[in-house]
Short mmCIF file of C-alpha atoms in Angstrom, two decimals:
data_model
loop_
_atom_site.label_atom_id
_atom_site.label_comp_id
_atom_site.label_asym_id
_atom_site.label_seq_id
_atom_site.Cartn_x
_atom_site.Cartn_y
_atom_site.Cartn_z
CA MET A 1 -45.81 -8.70 -14.80
CA GLN A 2 -44.25 -11.84 -13.43
CA PRO A 3 -41.06 -11.35 -11.62
CA SER A 4 -37.74 -12.49 -13.26
CA PRO A 5 -36.39 -15.66 -11.62
CA ASN A 6 -33.39 -13.57 -9.95
CA ALA A 7 -36.03 -11.31 -8.60
CA LEU A 8 -37.96 -14.08 -7.20
CA LEU A 9 -35.00 -15.56 -5.48
CA PHE A 10 -34.19 -12.12 -4.21
CA HIS A 11 -37.56 -11.56 -2.62
CA ASP A 12 -37.30 -15.14 -1.22
CA ALA A 13 -34.26 -14.36 0.52
CA LEU A 14 -35.44 -10.85 1.68
CA GLU A 15 -38.26 -12.49 3.21
CA ARG A 16 -36.20 -15.05 5.26
CA THR A 17 -33.96 -12.62 6.51
CA ILE A 18 -36.84 -10.46 7.92
CA CYS A 19 -38.06 -13.81 9.28
CA ASN A 20 -34.64 -14.53 10.76
CA PRO A 21 -32.58 -11.23 11.22
CA THR A 22 -30.03 -12.76 13.47
CA SER A 23 -29.15 -15.70 11.07
CA SER A 24 -25.90 -14.97 9.48
CA ALA A 25 -26.69 -17.30 6.65
CA GLU A 26 -29.74 -15.63 5.67
CA TRP A 27 -27.93 -12.38 5.38
CA GLU A 28 -25.23 -14.07 3.41
CA MET A 29 -27.84 -15.43 1.05
CA LEU A 30 -29.47 -12.09 0.67
CA ARG A 31 -26.31 -10.37 -0.51
CA ALA A 32 -25.48 -13.17 -2.94
CA ARG A 33 -29.09 -12.78 -4.36
CA TYR A 34 -28.99 -9.06 -4.45
CA LEU A 35 -25.92 -8.97 -6.29
CA MET A 36 -27.24 -11.22 -9.00
CA LEU A 37 -30.03 -8.72 -9.79
CA GLU A 38 -29.65 -6.52 -13.00
CA PRO A 39 -31.06 -3.07 -12.61
CA ALA A 40 -34.10 -3.54 -14.59
CA GLU A 41 -34.98 -6.09 -12.26
CA MET A 42 -34.98 -4.16 -9.14
CA PRO A 43 -37.84 -2.40 -7.56
CA GLN A 44 -37.50 1.20 -6.82
CA ASP A 45 -36.33 0.81 -3.37
CA PRO A 46 -35.71 -3.23 -2.99
CA LEU A 47 -33.96 -2.98 0.71
CA GLN A 48 -36.75 -0.62 2.17
CA PRO A 49 -38.42 -3.63 3.69
CA LEU A 50 -35.18 -4.22 5.75
CA ALA A 51 -35.01 -0.67 7.39
CA ALA A 52 -38.74 -0.97 8.31
CA ALA A 53 -38.62 -4.33 9.90
CA ILE A 54 -35.13 -4.50 11.51
CA GLY A 55 -33.56 -1.14 11.84
CA PHE A 56 -29.92 -0.79 13.10
CA SER A 57 -29.46 -2.08 16.69
CA GLY A 58 -28.56 -5.28 18.13
CA ILE A 59 -27.05 -8.24 16.35
CA ALA A 60 -29.73 -7.86 13.73
CA GLY A 61 -28.84 -4.15 13.24
CA PHE A 62 -25.12 -5.14 13.05
CA PHE A 63 -25.75 -7.43 10.27
CA HIS A 64 -27.90 -5.10 8.40
CA ALA A 65 -25.18 -2.47 8.43
CA ASN A 66 -22.57 -4.93 7.23
CA PHE A 67 -24.67 -6.03 4.48
CA LEU A 68 -25.32 -2.54 3.22
CA SER A 69 -21.65 -1.99 3.61
CA ALA A 70 -20.72 -4.87 1.54
CA ILE A 71 -22.93 -3.95 -1.38
CA ALA A 72 -22.28 -0.04 -1.10
CA ALA A 73 -19.20 2.23 -0.88
CA ASP A 74 -20.36 4.36 1.81
CA LEU A 75 -18.63 5.05 5.23
CA THR A 76 -21.90 5.75 6.88
CA HIS A 77 -22.71 2.08 6.97
CA ILE A 78 -19.24 1.27 8.47
CA GLU A 79 -19.94 3.76 10.98
CA ALA A 80 -23.24 2.06 11.92
CA ALA A 81 -21.85 -1.09 12.10
CA ALA A 82 -18.91 0.19 14.47
CA ARG A 83 -21.52 2.09 16.71
CA ILE A 84 -23.68 -1.25 16.89
CA ALA A 85 -20.84 -3.30 17.55
CA LEU A 86 -19.75 -1.25 20.47
CA GLU A 87 -23.10 -1.32 22.05
CA ILE A 88 -24.01 -4.94 22.07
CA ARG A 89 -23.70 -6.71 25.27
CA PRO A 90 -22.58 -9.08 26.44
CA VAL A 91 -19.30 -8.06 25.00
CA ASP A 92 -18.18 -10.71 22.46
CA ALA A 93 -14.30 -9.80 21.83
CA GLU A 94 -14.40 -12.04 18.77
CA ARG A 95 -17.26 -10.08 17.07
CA LEU A 96 -15.28 -6.82 17.84
CA MET A 97 -12.26 -8.67 16.32
CA ALA A 98 -14.08 -9.85 13.29
CA PHE A 99 -15.28 -6.50 12.51
CA ALA A 100 -11.93 -4.77 13.05
CA THR A 101 -9.97 -7.00 11.05
CA HIS A 102 -12.62 -7.31 8.21
CA GLU A 103 -12.49 -3.54 7.70
CA TRP A 104 -8.81 -3.35 8.04
CA GLY A 105 -8.47 -5.95 5.29
CA ARG A 106 -11.03 -4.36 3.31
CA GLY A 107 -9.47 -1.04 3.46
CA LEU A 108 -6.02 -2.45 2.25
CA VAL A 109 -7.79 -3.65 -0.83
CA GLU A 110 -10.34 -1.16 -1.64
CA THR A 111 -8.30 2.05 -0.83
CA GLN A 112 -5.96 3.51 -3.15
CA SER A 113 -4.25 5.93 -0.77
CA ARG A 114 -3.05 6.27 2.88
CA SER A 115 -5.55 8.97 3.47
CA ASP A 116 -8.61 7.16 2.36
CA PHE A 117 -7.44 3.93 4.48
CA LEU A 118 -7.20 6.10 7.47
CA ARG A 119 -10.57 7.54 6.93
CA ARG A 120 -12.09 4.09 6.66
CA LEU A 121 -10.30 2.86 9.72
CA ALA A 122 -11.62 5.77 11.52
CA ALA A 123 -15.21 5.26 10.43
CA ALA A 124 -14.68 1.52 11.87
CA ARG A 125 -13.68 3.17 15.57
CA ILE A 126 -10.84 0.63 15.59
CA PRO A 127 -9.22 2.15 18.73
CA ALA A 128 -12.67 2.11 20.60
CA LEU A 129 -13.12 -1.56 19.20
CA MET A 130 -9.78 -2.55 20.67
CA ALA A 131 -10.34 -1.03 24.22
CA LEU A 132 -13.64 -2.88 24.63
CA ALA A 133 -12.21 -6.18 23.61
CA ALA A 134 -9.30 -5.60 26.04
CA SER A 135 -11.77 -5.23 28.91
CA THR A 136 -12.48 -8.92 28.52
CA VAL A 137 -9.05 -10.09 29.40
CA GLU A 138 -7.56 -7.44 31.72
CA ALA A 139 -8.24 -9.56 34.54
CA ALA A 140 -6.24 -12.38 33.15
CA PHE A 141 -2.97 -10.39 32.57
CA ALA A 142 -3.16 -8.63 35.81
CA ALA A 143 -3.46 -11.94 37.51
CA ALA A 144 -0.26 -13.39 35.54
CA PHE A 145 1.95 -10.27 35.91
CA THR A 146 4.15 -9.14 38.91
CA HIS A 147 5.24 -5.55 39.02
CA ARG A 148 9.08 -4.93 38.97
CA VAL A 149 11.68 -2.33 38.00
CA VAL A 150 13.04 -3.07 34.57
CA GLU A 151 16.80 -2.19 34.23
CA ALA A 152 17.82 -3.15 30.94
CA PRO A 153 16.52 -4.97 27.87
CA ARG A 154 17.97 -8.38 28.45
CA ARG A 155 14.96 -10.33 27.45
CA ILE A 156 12.30 -9.16 24.64
CA ALA A 157 9.12 -10.80 24.02
CA LEU A 158 8.36 -10.17 20.34
CA VAL A 159 4.59 -10.24 19.93
CA THR A 160 2.42 -10.07 16.64
CA PRO A 161 -1.17 -10.94 15.83
CA MET A 162 -0.24 -13.49 13.22
CA ILE A 163 2.81 -15.68 11.94
CA GLY A 164 1.97 -16.84 8.36
CA ASP A 165 3.64 -18.52 5.59
CA ALA A 166 6.68 -17.96 3.65
CA GLY A 167 5.01 -15.31 1.67
CA HIS A 168 3.54 -13.30 4.79
CA THR A 169 5.45 -9.86 4.61
CA PRO A 170 4.48 -9.08 8.54
CA THR A 171 5.95 -12.45 9.14
CA ALA A 172 9.28 -11.82 7.40
CA LEU A 173 9.51 -8.50 9.27
CA THR A 174 8.86 -10.15 12.50
CA LEU A 175 11.59 -12.76 12.13
CA SER A 176 14.01 -10.25 10.60
CA LEU A 177 13.46 -8.21 13.89
CA ALA A 178 14.37 -11.49 16.07
CA HIS A 179 17.53 -11.83 14.23
CA GLN A 180 18.65 -8.29 14.68
CA LEU A 181 17.82 -8.31 18.38
CA ARG A 182 19.57 -11.50 18.77
CA ALA A 183 22.66 -10.18 16.94
CA THR A 184 22.74 -7.46 19.70
CA GLY A 185 23.01 -10.19 22.34
CA VAL A 186 19.63 -9.87 23.94
CA GLU A 187 17.56 -13.01 24.34
CA ALA A 188 14.12 -13.00 22.54
CA LYS A 189 11.11 -15.17 22.26
CA LEU A 190 8.33 -14.75 19.78
CA PHE A 191 4.58 -15.02 20.69
CA ALA A 192 1.49 -14.94 18.24
CA PRO A 193 -2.03 -15.69 19.28
CA GLN A 194 -3.03 -15.92 15.51
CA ASP A 195 -5.78 -13.37 15.76
CA PRO A 196 -6.99 -13.30 12.23
CA GLN A 197 -7.39 -16.86 12.07
CA MET A 198 -10.52 -16.71 14.09
CA LEU A 199 -13.06 -19.57 14.17
CA ARG A 200 -16.28 -17.66 12.33
CA MET A 201 -14.99 -14.50 10.98
CA ALA A 202 -17.75 -14.55 8.26
CA ALA A 203 -20.42 -15.99 10.40
CA TYR A 204 -19.66 -12.72 12.68
CA MET A 205 -19.97 -10.33 9.75
CA GLY A 206 -23.23 -11.48 8.24
CA ASN A 207 -21.91 -10.84 4.77
CA GLY A 208 -19.98 -13.95 3.86
CA GLN A 209 -16.49 -11.99 3.94
CA SER A 210 -13.63 -12.76 5.95
CA VAL A 211 -9.72 -12.03 5.87
CA VAL A 212 -7.69 -15.08 4.85
CA ILE A 213 -3.85 -15.30 5.90
CA ASN A 214 -2.36 -18.40 5.17
CA PRO A 215 -0.89 -20.34 8.12
CA PRO A 216 2.72 -21.15 8.94
CA ASP A 217 4.44 -24.22 7.86
CA ILE A 218 5.87 -25.10 11.22
CA PRO A 219 8.94 -27.00 10.12
CA ALA A 220 9.71 -24.19 7.67
CA LEU A 221 9.15 -21.63 10.36
CA ALA A 222 11.64 -23.42 12.76
CA LYS A 223 14.23 -23.07 10.06
CA ARG A 224 13.79 -19.37 9.60
CA LEU A 225 14.02 -18.73 13.42
CA PRO A 226 17.36 -17.35 14.69
CA GLU A 227 19.35 -19.89 16.77
CA GLY A 228 18.19 -19.55 20.34
CA VAL A 229 14.74 -18.18 19.59
CA ASP A 230 11.58 -20.16 20.12
CA ALA A 231 8.14 -19.31 18.92
CA MET A 232 4.84 -20.01 20.64
CA LEU A 233 1.87 -19.93 18.37
CA SER A 234 -2.01 -20.19 19.81
CA GLN A 235 -4.16 -22.95 18.82
CA ALA A 236 -6.57 -21.99 16.08
CA SER A 237 -9.29 -24.19 17.62
CA TYR A 238 -9.37 -22.05 20.38
CA SER A 239 -11.61 -18.74 20.84
CA LEU A 240 -9.70 -15.55 20.87
CA PRO A 241 -10.30 -14.91 24.48
CA LEU A 242 -9.11 -18.41 25.38
CA ARG A 243 -5.77 -17.70 23.38
CA TRP A 244 -5.34 -14.30 24.99
CA ARG A 245 -5.60 -15.69 28.55
CA GLY A 246 -2.92 -18.37 27.44
CA LEU A 247 -0.95 -15.33 25.89
CA ALA A 248 -1.07 -13.49 29.26
CA SER A 249 0.25 -16.70 31.22
CA ASP A 250 3.00 -17.68 28.57
CA ILE A 251 4.44 -13.95 28.32
CA ALA A 252 4.25 -13.61 32.09
CA ALA A 253 6.24 -16.99 32.47
CA TYR A 254 8.98 -15.56 30.09
CA ASP A 255 9.27 -12.44 32.15
CA PRO A 256 10.29 -10.08 29.60
CA ASP A 257 12.07 -6.73 30.24
CA VAL A 258 10.53 -5.15 27.06
CA ILE A 259 7.21 -6.11 24.82
CA PHE A 260 8.13 -5.61 20.98
CA PHE A 261 5.03 -5.28 19.14
CA VAL A 262 5.05 -5.77 15.38
CA GLY A 263 1.72 -5.40 13.72
CA PHE A 264 -1.22 -2.55 13.61
CA PHE A 265 -3.89 -3.49 16.30
CA ALA A 266 -4.32 -6.00 18.93
CA PRO A 267 -6.41 -5.69 22.22
CA TRP A 268 -4.20 -7.67 24.25
CA MET A 269 -1.48 -4.85 24.03
CA ALA A 270 -3.28 -2.54 26.47
CA PRO A 271 -2.96 -4.98 29.46
CA LEU A 272 0.62 -5.96 28.29
CA PHE A 273 1.27 -1.91 28.26
CA ALA A 274 0.00 -1.86 32.08
CA HIS A 275 2.74 -4.31 33.06
CA ARG A 276 5.87 -3.91 30.94
CA PRO A 277 7.74 -1.40 28.83
CA VAL A 278 6.37 -1.49 25.01
CA VAL A 279 8.10 -0.63 21.83
CA ALA A 280 5.66 -0.85 18.65
CA MET A 281 6.40 -0.94 14.95
CA SER A 282 3.44 -0.53 12.60
CA LEU A 283 2.95 -2.94 9.39
CA HIS A 284 2.16 0.41 7.45
CA SER A 285 3.42 3.83 7.32
CA SER A 286 0.45 4.79 9.68
CA PRO A 287 1.18 4.61 13.40
CA PRO A 288 -0.13 1.44 15.15
CA ILE A 289 -3.28 1.47 17.11
CA VAL A 290 -1.79 0.12 20.43
CA PRO A 291 -0.82 1.73 23.47
CA ALA A 292 3.17 2.20 23.47
CA ASP A 293 6.03 3.67 25.41
CA VAL A 294 7.75 4.27 22.16
CA ILE A 295 6.70 4.02 18.41
CA LEU A 296 9.26 3.21 15.78
CA SER A 297 8.75 5.82 12.84
CA ALA A 298 10.20 6.18 9.28
CA ASP A 299 8.95 9.97 9.48
CA GLU A 300 12.11 11.93 10.52
CA THR A 301 10.09 14.88 11.12
CA LEU A 302 8.32 13.48 14.09
CA ALA A 303 11.40 12.18 15.99
CA GLY A 304 11.57 12.89 19.84
CA ARG A 305 7.87 14.09 19.60
CA GLN A 306 5.26 12.55 21.85
CA LEU A 307 2.64 11.57 19.36
CA GLN A 308 -1.21 10.58 19.80
CA ALA A 309 -1.99 9.90 16.06
CA TRP A 310 -5.35 8.20 17.15
CA GLY A 311 -6.64 10.85 19.60
CA ASP A 312 -7.43 10.43 23.40
CA ALA A 313 -8.13 6.58 22.64
CA LEU A 314 -4.51 6.07 23.31
CA PRO A 315 -1.63 7.65 25.50
CA PRO A 316 1.04 9.58 24.06
CA SER A 317 4.00 7.80 22.74
CA LEU A 318 7.58 8.86 21.98
CA VAL A 319 8.39 8.67 18.39
CA HIS A 320 11.73 7.11 17.62
CA PHE A 321 13.07 7.43 14.19
CA HIS A 322 13.80 3.89 12.77
CA PRO A 323 13.18 3.74 9.01
CA PHE A 324 14.60 0.12 8.81
CA ARG A 325 12.12 -2.37 7.57
CA ILE A 326 13.67 -4.97 5.19
CA ALA A 327 16.35 -6.95 4.11
CA ALA A 328 17.52 -7.36 0.19
CA LYS A 329 16.27 -10.29 -1.40
CA PRO A 330 18.74 -12.82 -2.24
CA LEU A 331 19.49 -14.47 -5.73
CA ILE A 332 18.34 -17.89 -5.09
CA SER A 333 17.15 -19.59 -8.40
CA GLY A 334 19.14 -18.29 -11.19
CA VAL A 335 15.73 -18.11 -13.46
CA SER A 336 16.52 -16.56 -16.85
CA ARG A 337 14.00 -14.14 -19.02
CA ALA A 338 14.15 -17.30 -21.75
CA GLN A 339 12.73 -19.65 -18.94
CA LEU A 340 9.85 -17.29 -18.29
CA GLY A 341 9.23 -16.52 -21.95
CA ILE A 342 10.37 -13.08 -21.89
CA ALA A 343 12.34 -11.54 -24.77
CA GLU A 344 15.62 -10.26 -23.78
CA GLU A 345 15.14 -6.85 -25.73
CA ALA A 346 11.67 -6.36 -23.78
CA ILE A 347 11.50 -3.34 -21.32
CA LEU A 348 10.07 -5.52 -18.42
CA MET A 349 7.87 -4.18 -15.70
CA ILE A 350 7.41 -6.06 -12.49
CA VAL A 351 4.74 -5.64 -9.65
CA VAL A 352 4.41 -7.93 -6.49
CA GLY A 353 1.92 -8.52 -4.10
CA PHE A 354 -0.77 -11.41 -3.05
CA ARG A 355 -3.65 -8.91 -3.05
CA LEU A 356 -2.82 -7.67 -6.74
CA LYS A 357 -6.11 -9.16 -8.05
CA ASP A 358 -7.89 -6.59 -5.97
CA GLU A 359 -5.23 -3.66 -6.14
CA MET A 360 -4.93 -3.46 -9.84
CA SER A 361 -7.92 -1.16 -10.31
CA ALA A 362 -9.89 -1.32 -13.53
CA ALA A 363 -8.90 2.19 -14.64
CA TRP A 364 -5.06 1.64 -14.09
CA SER A 365 -5.37 -1.73 -15.83
CA ARG A 366 -7.03 -0.21 -18.82
CA GLN A 367 -4.47 2.72 -18.97
CA LEU A 368 -1.57 0.50 -18.68
CA ALA A 369 -2.93 -2.06 -21.25
CA GLY A 370 -3.61 0.69 -23.63
CA LEU A 371 -0.12 1.99 -23.10
CA MET A 372 1.40 -1.70 -23.86
CA LEU A 373 -0.64 -2.05 -27.12
CA ARG A 374 1.04 1.37 -28.23
CA ARG A 375 4.39 0.26 -27.09
CA PRO A 376 5.08 -3.35 -27.93
CA GLU A 377 8.36 -3.22 -26.21
CA MET A 378 6.78 -3.35 -23.07
CA THR A 379 6.07 -6.64 -21.10
CA LEU A 380 4.45 -6.65 -17.53
CA MET A 381 5.11 -9.26 -14.97
CA ALA A 382 2.64 -9.60 -12.07
CA VAL A 383 4.13 -12.04 -9.27
CA GLY A 384 1.86 -13.19 -6.59
CA VAL A 385 -1.58 -13.67 -7.94
CA ALA A 386 -3.44 -16.72 -9.17
CA ASP A 387 -2.21 -18.26 -12.61
CA GLU A 388 -5.03 -16.26 -14.50
CA ASN A 389 -4.51 -12.98 -16.57
CA PRO A 390 -5.93 -9.85 -14.41
CA PRO A 391 -9.17 -8.16 -15.68
CA GLY A 392 -8.45 -5.32 -17.99
CA PHE A 393 -5.56 -6.99 -20.12
CA ALA A 394 -7.49 -9.30 -22.43
CA ALA A 395 -6.44 -7.37 -25.51
CA VAL A 396 -2.86 -7.45 -24.56
CA PRO A 397 -0.82 -10.02 -26.76
CA SER A 398 0.31 -12.92 -24.53
CA HIS A 399 3.95 -12.42 -25.01
CA GLN A 400 3.86 -8.95 -23.15
CA LEU A 401 2.03 -10.50 -20.11
CA ARG A 402 3.49 -12.95 -17.56
CA VAL A 403 1.38 -13.66 -14.62
CA LEU A 404 3.20 -15.71 -11.78
CA GLY A 405 1.90 -17.19 -8.64
CA PRO A 406 3.63 -16.68 -5.23
CA ARG A 407 7.30 -17.32 -5.46
CA GLU A 408 10.30 -17.40 -3.24
CA ASP A 409 12.89 -16.10 -5.93
CA ILE A 410 11.64 -12.50 -6.15
CA GLY A 411 15.15 -11.34 -5.81
CA ASP A 412 15.90 -13.24 -8.91
CA LEU A 413 12.83 -11.75 -10.85
CA LEU A 414 13.80 -8.21 -9.74
CA ALA A 415 17.11 -8.95 -11.33
CA LEU A 416 15.70 -9.50 -14.58
CA SER A 417 13.45 -6.40 -14.57
CA ASP A 418 13.83 -2.63 -15.62
CA ILE A 419 11.00 -0.97 -13.80
CA TYR A 420 9.11 -1.71 -10.81
CA ILE A 421 5.41 -0.34 -11.22
CA ASN A 422 3.39 0.04 -8.19
CA PRO A 423 -0.49 0.34 -8.89
CA PRO A 424 -2.26 2.92 -6.79
CA ARG A 425 -2.80 1.09 -3.25
CA THR A 426 -2.39 1.75 0.24
CA GLY A 427 -0.21 -1.26 0.89
CA GLY A 428 2.77 -2.56 -1.22
CA GLY A 429 5.59 -0.64 0.78
CA PHE A 430 7.64 -4.04 1.52
CA SER A 431 7.96 -4.82 -2.21
CA VAL A 432 8.81 -1.36 -3.24
CA ALA A 433 11.59 -1.48 -0.86
CA GLU A 434 12.88 -4.94 -2.40
CA ALA A 435 12.68 -3.37 -5.72
CA MET A 436 14.87 -0.50 -4.43
CA ALA A 437 17.37 -2.99 -3.24
CA ALA A 438 17.72 -4.29 -6.48
CA GLY A 439 18.49 -0.93 -8.03
CA LEU A 440 14.95 -0.67 -10.04
CA PRO A 441 13.50 2.44 -10.55
CA VAL A 442 10.05 2.51 -8.77
CA LEU A 443 6.87 4.23 -10.01
CA CYS A 444 4.41 5.00 -7.20
CA LEU A 445 2.16 7.45 -5.72
CA ALA A 446 3.36 9.47 -2.80
CA ASP A 447 0.22 9.01 -0.44
CA GLY A 448 0.87 5.33 0.64
CA ASP A 449 3.28 2.74 2.07
CA GLY A 450 5.31 2.74 -1.40
CA GLY A 451 5.52 6.37 -1.43
CA ASP A 452 6.83 6.52 1.93
CA LYS A 453 9.89 4.18 1.14
CA VAL A 454 10.82 6.00 -2.28
CA GLY A 455 10.55 9.45 -0.85
CA PRO A 456 11.17 12.48 -3.23
CA LEU A 457 11.02 10.15 -6.27
CA ALA A 458 7.24 9.30 -5.82
CA VAL A 459 4.79 11.08 -7.86
CA ALA A 460 1.94 13.51 -6.61
CA GLY A 461 -0.83 12.16 -9.17
CA MET A 462 -1.74 9.98 -11.83
CA ALA A 463 -0.91 12.48 -14.69
CA GLU A 464 2.74 12.39 -13.41
CA TYR A 465 2.64 8.94 -12.83
CA TRP A 466 1.98 8.21 -16.66
CA ALA A 467 4.38 10.74 -17.79
CA ARG A 468 7.22 9.18 -15.51
CA LEU A 469 6.47 5.74 -16.85
CA GLU A 470 6.76 7.15 -20.48
CA ALA A 471 9.88 8.79 -19.58
CA TYR A 472 11.33 5.65 -18.02
CA LEU A 473 10.25 3.78 -21.22
CA ASP A 474 12.12 6.38 -23.59
CA ASP A 475 15.44 6.78 -21.36
CA PRO A 476 17.10 4.02 -20.07
CA GLN A 477 19.60 6.45 -18.47
CA GLN A 478 17.07 8.07 -16.38
CA ARG A 479 15.96 4.54 -15.39
CA ARG A 480 19.61 3.79 -14.14
CA ARG A 481 20.08 6.97 -12.42
CA ASP A 482 16.65 6.65 -10.36
CA GLY A 483 17.39 3.09 -9.88
CA ALA A 484 20.76 3.77 -8.47
CA SER A 485 19.38 6.85 -6.45
CA LEU A 486 16.89 4.26 -4.78
CA ARG A 487 19.32 1.64 -4.27
CA GLY A 488 21.41 4.16 -1.98
CA ARG A 489 18.28 5.22 -0.38
CA PHE A 490 17.45 1.62 0.65
CA THR A 491 20.95 1.11 2.01
CA GLU A 492 21.04 4.37 4.01
CA ARG A 493 17.25 4.08 5.36
CA LEU A 494 15.68 0.78 4.83
CA ASP A 495 18.17 -1.99 4.99
CA ILE A 496 17.11 -3.75 8.37
CA SER A 497 20.60 -5.57 8.92
CA ARG A 498 21.68 -2.12 9.99
CA SER A 499 19.00 -1.69 12.58
CA GLY A 500 20.41 -3.51 15.76
CA PRO A 501 21.85 -0.39 17.76
CA SER A 502 18.51 1.74 16.97
CA LEU A 503 16.34 -1.15 18.37
CA LEU A 504 18.29 -1.27 21.53
CA ARG A 505 18.07 2.61 21.98
CA ALA A 506 14.22 2.35 21.50
CA CYS A 507 14.27 -0.37 24.17
CA HIS A 508 16.40 1.63 26.74
CA SER A 509 13.84 4.58 25.89
CA ALA A 510 10.54 2.69 26.56
CA ILE A 511 12.26 1.34 29.87
CA ALA A 512 12.78 4.63 31.15
CA LEU A 513 9.20 5.81 30.23
CA PHE A 514 7.63 2.88 31.80
CA ASN A 515 9.56 2.93 35.23
CA ALA A 516 8.43 6.64 34.99
CA ARG A 517 4.63 6.09 34.38
CA ARG A 518 4.53 3.27 37.08
CA GLY A 519 6.47 5.46 39.45
CA LEU A 520 9.00 2.97 39.92
CA PRO A 521 12.80 3.90 40.51
CA ALA A 522 14.86 4.62 37.64
CA ALA A 523 17.19 1.92 35.99
CA SER A 524 20.54 2.02 37.49
#
């Protein structure tokens, strides 16, 4: 029997990959052609020749493991890729960062709970990858810094892996922290090596996949910085090691009293930790994968404890209870329901996020769409996705669905809405917090960033999730009660405008711990 055209193309790509196993382009082509195959067109074990000819070692083996991870949801492939990445010599920090960033980004999109997200990161061995990447620039940091006693947090270096555009939530958090620190009277400066904007992430992975974060609009960024705070962003045309060596010189020249990290992981934090006190705030409800004297956490049960959340890969950190994360979104546009084509009598559900196309799973979308067909008073507004209807909602009448691209008037859109509906996803916590500030009832699962923000009103499973939604649809009084409760919780626990004194206490704790671990005299 003659092979089908797709099978012919696949076998051609398979042959080329076996002949050139260290070519990223050949692996990308193989993946694309494998995904074109229908089940009936596949031989019994179409990928067996790869195992026989290439195996799992060196750069070819790394590409092989990443290829398998991209076509099958199996943590063993991620574990194999991580093991190989740690074994390849000479050490290439960009390959390590490409893999770590890729697995973090895929984890946020492809997992629906914090537990699954952490399992994926454990399989990827992120702490070990960061330690190995750090070894490539430790000497540059050691040469740049001079040891000294730190007495008080007078000058703070805010460091973050990436400053992005106006829609990038970590950037908004970092700038909010800069405003709060300046309001306490300390001096601050912002540093970002732009790690996710590496030159060839997809080429390092061999599967054609990469994490894309939009770069900042520099004039717009300058307007968002507090008065007296400058930002130093690395050149995207530089390799990561070159950026990190520049980072060492720039931060050392500033000579900060405290390093304040905002992010999730970064190899250059290890050498910074060796030379200055460190306070770290994670982007997620999970602790950051960096060495730190003090970790800011929204979990009050951990306050005052020494935490080693990632095992022996990182030293213990003091947990400082600090739930403050975000400011309420202002009303800026005055947009109305009529302007958006939404009926005044509709029960308007809203969801916000720039990864919604991937986070709105097929099962969730089908269930919600079915409910909307039975309840014509429902309208869904999805904000932050491309201007096309998400899969699963094709049967929903057009007047019940509004899909909007990224917008700056999120506060106005929340003010028009009746319910914030968070799909099962690991992230989304900042959008949930903004909805709480607007006084909306929020529907979300407990095991994730959103659930951590909502607290007792988060639901434990999908059966309770759909039952709660039906209750909100039927009972406007319950919507108002829960919305008011969440607004109060936002004001008490999340409003970053109240965070200045807590930030300073964390910095003082970090200084005391730093001087003690360095054997330096205590600050007077």
